[in-house]
Coordinates of N, CA and C in Angstrom, one line a residue:
M885 N 132.9 91.1 69.1 CA 132.8 92.5 69.0 C 132.0 92.9 67.8
I886 N 131.2 93.9 67.8 CA 130.4 94.3 66.7 C 131.2 95.2 65.8
N887 N 131.0 94.9 64.5 CA 131.8 95.7 63.5 C 130.9 96.9 63.0
R888 N 131.5 97.7 62.2 CA 130.8 98.9 61.8 C 129.6 98.6 61.0
T889 N 129.6 97.7 60.1 CA 128.5 97.3 59.2 C 127.3 96.9 60.1
H890 N 127.6 96.0 61.0 CA 126.5 95.5 61.9 C 125.9 96.7 62.7
L891 N 126.7 97.6 63.2 CA 126.2 98.7 63.9 C 125.3 99.6 63.1
V892 N 125.7 99.8 61.8 CA 124.9 100.7 60.9 C 123.5 100.0 60.7
I893 N 123.6 98.7 60.4 CA 122.3 97.9 60.2 C 121.4 98.0 61.5
L894 N 122.0 97.8 62.6 CA 121.3 97.8 63.9 C 120.6 99.2 64.1
L895 N 121.4 100.3 63.9 CA 120.9 101.6 64.1 C 119.8 102.0 63.1
T896 N 120.0 101.5 61.9 CA 119.0 101.8 60.9 C 117.6 101.1 61.2
N897 N 117.7 99.8 61.7 CA 116.5 99.1 62.1 C 115.8 99.7 63.3
V898 N 116.6 100.2 64.2 CA 116.1 100.8 65.4 C 115.3 102.1 65.0
F899 N 115.9 102.9 64.1 CA 115.3 104.1 63.7 C 114.0 103.8 62.9
L900 N 114.1 102.9 62.0 CA 112.9 102.6 61.2 C 111.7 102.1 62.0
F901 N 112.0 101.2 62.9 CA 110.9 100.6 63.7 C 110.4 101.6 64.8
S902 N 111.2 102.5 65.3 CA 110.8 103.5 66.3 C 110.0 104.6 65.6
A903 N 110.3 104.9 64.3 CA 109.6 106.0 63.6 C 108.3 105.5 62.9
A904 N 108.0 104.2 63.0 CA 106.8 103.7 62.3 C 105.5 104.2 63.1
P905 N 104.5 104.6 62.3 CA 103.3 105.0 63.0 C 102.6 103.9 63.7
S906 N 102.0 104.2 64.8 CA 101.2 103.2 65.5 C 99.7 103.4 65.3
H907 N 99.0 102.4 65.3 CA 97.5 102.5 65.0 C 96.8 102.1 66.3
S908 N 95.8 102.8 66.7 CA 95.1 102.5 67.9 C 93.7 101.9 67.5
Q909 N 93.1 101.3 68.5 CA 91.8 100.7 68.3 C 90.7 101.7 68.8
K910 N 89.6 101.6 68.2 CA 88.4 102.4 68.8 C 87.8 101.5 69.8
I911 N 87.7 102.0 71.1 CA 87.1 101.2 72.2 C 85.8 101.8 72.5
N912 N 84.8 101.0 72.5 CA 83.4 101.4 72.9 C 83.3 101.0 74.4
V913 N 82.9 102.0 75.2 CA 82.7 101.8 76.6 C 81.2 101.8 76.9
T914 N 80.6 100.7 77.2 CA 79.2 100.7 77.4 C 78.7 101.4 78.7
H915 N 79.6 101.7 79.6 CA 79.3 102.4 80.8 C 78.8 103.8 80.5
C916 N 79.4 104.4 79.4 CA 79.1 105.8 79.1 C 77.9 106.0 78.2
N917 N 77.2 105.0 77.9 CA 75.9 105.0 77.1 C 76.2 105.8 75.8
G918 N 77.1 105.3 75.0 CA 77.4 105.9 73.7 C 78.7 106.5 73.6
A919 N 79.0 107.5 74.4 CA 80.3 108.2 74.3 C 80.7 108.8 75.7
C920 N 81.9 108.5 76.1 CA 82.4 109.1 77.3 C 82.7 110.5 77.1
P921 N 82.7 111.3 78.2 CA 83.1 112.8 78.0 C 84.5 112.9 77.5
V922 N 84.8 114.0 76.7 CA 86.1 114.3 76.2 C 86.6 115.6 76.8
Y923 N 87.9 115.7 76.9 CA 88.5 116.9 77.4 C 88.6 117.9 76.4
E924 N 88.3 119.2 76.6 CA 88.4 120.3 75.7 C 89.8 120.7 75.4
S925 N 90.6 120.7 76.5 CA 92.0 121.2 76.4 C 92.9 120.0 76.1
S926 N 93.8 120.1 75.2 CA 94.7 119.0 74.9 C 95.7 118.8 76.0
M927 N 96.1 119.9 76.7 CA 97.0 119.8 77.9 C 96.3 119.0 79.0
T928 N 95.1 119.2 79.2 CA 94.4 118.4 80.3 C 94.2 117.0 79.8
A929 N 93.9 116.8 78.5 CA 93.7 115.4 78.0 C 95.0 114.6 78.1
N930 N 96.2 115.3 77.9 CA 97.4 114.6 78.0 C 97.8 114.2 79.4
R931 N 97.3 114.9 80.4 CA 97.6 114.6 81.8 C 96.6 113.6 82.4
A932 N 95.4 113.5 81.8 CA 94.3 112.7 82.3 C 94.5 111.2 81.9
N933 N 93.9 110.3 82.7 CA 93.9 108.9 82.5 C 92.5 108.4 82.5
I934 N 92.1 107.5 81.6 CA 90.8 106.9 81.6 C 91.0 105.5 82.3
V935 N 90.2 105.3 83.3 CA 90.2 104.0 84.0 C 88.9 103.3 83.7
I936 N 88.9 102.1 83.2 CA 87.7 101.3 83.0 C 87.7 100.1 83.8
H937 N 86.7 99.9 84.6 CA 86.5 98.8 85.6 C 85.2 98.1 85.2
H938 N 85.0 96.9 85.6 CA 83.7 96.3 85.2 C 82.5 97.0 85.8
V939 N 82.7 97.8 86.8 CA 81.5 98.5 87.5 C 81.5 99.9 87.0
Y940 N 82.6 100.6 86.7 CA 82.6 102.0 86.4 C 83.7 102.3 85.4
A941 N 83.5 103.5 84.8 CA 84.6 104.1 84.0 C 84.8 105.5 84.6
A942 N 86.0 106.0 84.6 CA 86.3 107.3 85.2 C 87.4 108.0 84.5
G943 N 87.4 109.3 84.4 CA 88.4 110.1 83.9 C 89.2 110.7 85.1
I944 N 90.4 110.3 85.3 CA 91.2 110.7 86.4 C 92.1 111.8 86.1
N945 N 92.0 112.9 86.8 CA 92.8 114.1 86.7 C 94.3 113.8 87.0
G946 N 95.2 114.1 86.1 CA 96.6 113.8 86.3 C 97.2 114.7 87.3
D947 N 96.7 115.9 87.6 CA 97.3 116.8 88.6 C 96.8 116.5 90.0
S948 N 95.5 116.3 90.2 CA 95.0 116.1 91.5 C 94.8 114.6 91.9
G949 N 94.7 113.7 90.9 CA 94.5 112.3 91.2 C 93.0 112.0 91.5
L950 N 92.2 113.0 91.4 CA 90.7 112.8 91.6 C 90.0 112.6 90.3
A951 N 88.8 112.1 90.3 CA 88.0 111.8 89.1 C 87.4 113.1 88.6
D952 N 87.6 113.4 87.3 CA 86.9 114.5 86.7 C 85.5 114.2 86.3
W953 N 85.3 112.9 86.0 CA 84.0 112.4 85.7 C 83.9 110.9 86.0
L954 N 82.7 110.4 86.2 CA 82.5 109.0 86.6 C 81.2 108.5 86.0
S955 N 81.3 107.3 85.4 CA 80.1 106.7 84.8 C 80.0 105.3 85.4
I956 N 78.8 105.0 86.0 CA 78.6 103.8 86.7 C 77.5 103.0 85.9
V957 N 77.8 101.6 85.9 CA 76.8 100.8 85.2 C 75.5 100.7 85.9

């Protein structure tokens, strides 16, 4: 059985590691010839997904499931 001290240590570690900032990488997509299109609205950007395939890159609309933009090699 877990005692109170171990529980406090466990919860502290969970809080510290979940609150740590994450760092992302900058990804260059050669399909878009410099820079892929960006979404103006943050709400639309949060719903959209970027799909990168070896032949194409696409911005998929989260509401309709259709491509908002497409870039082909």
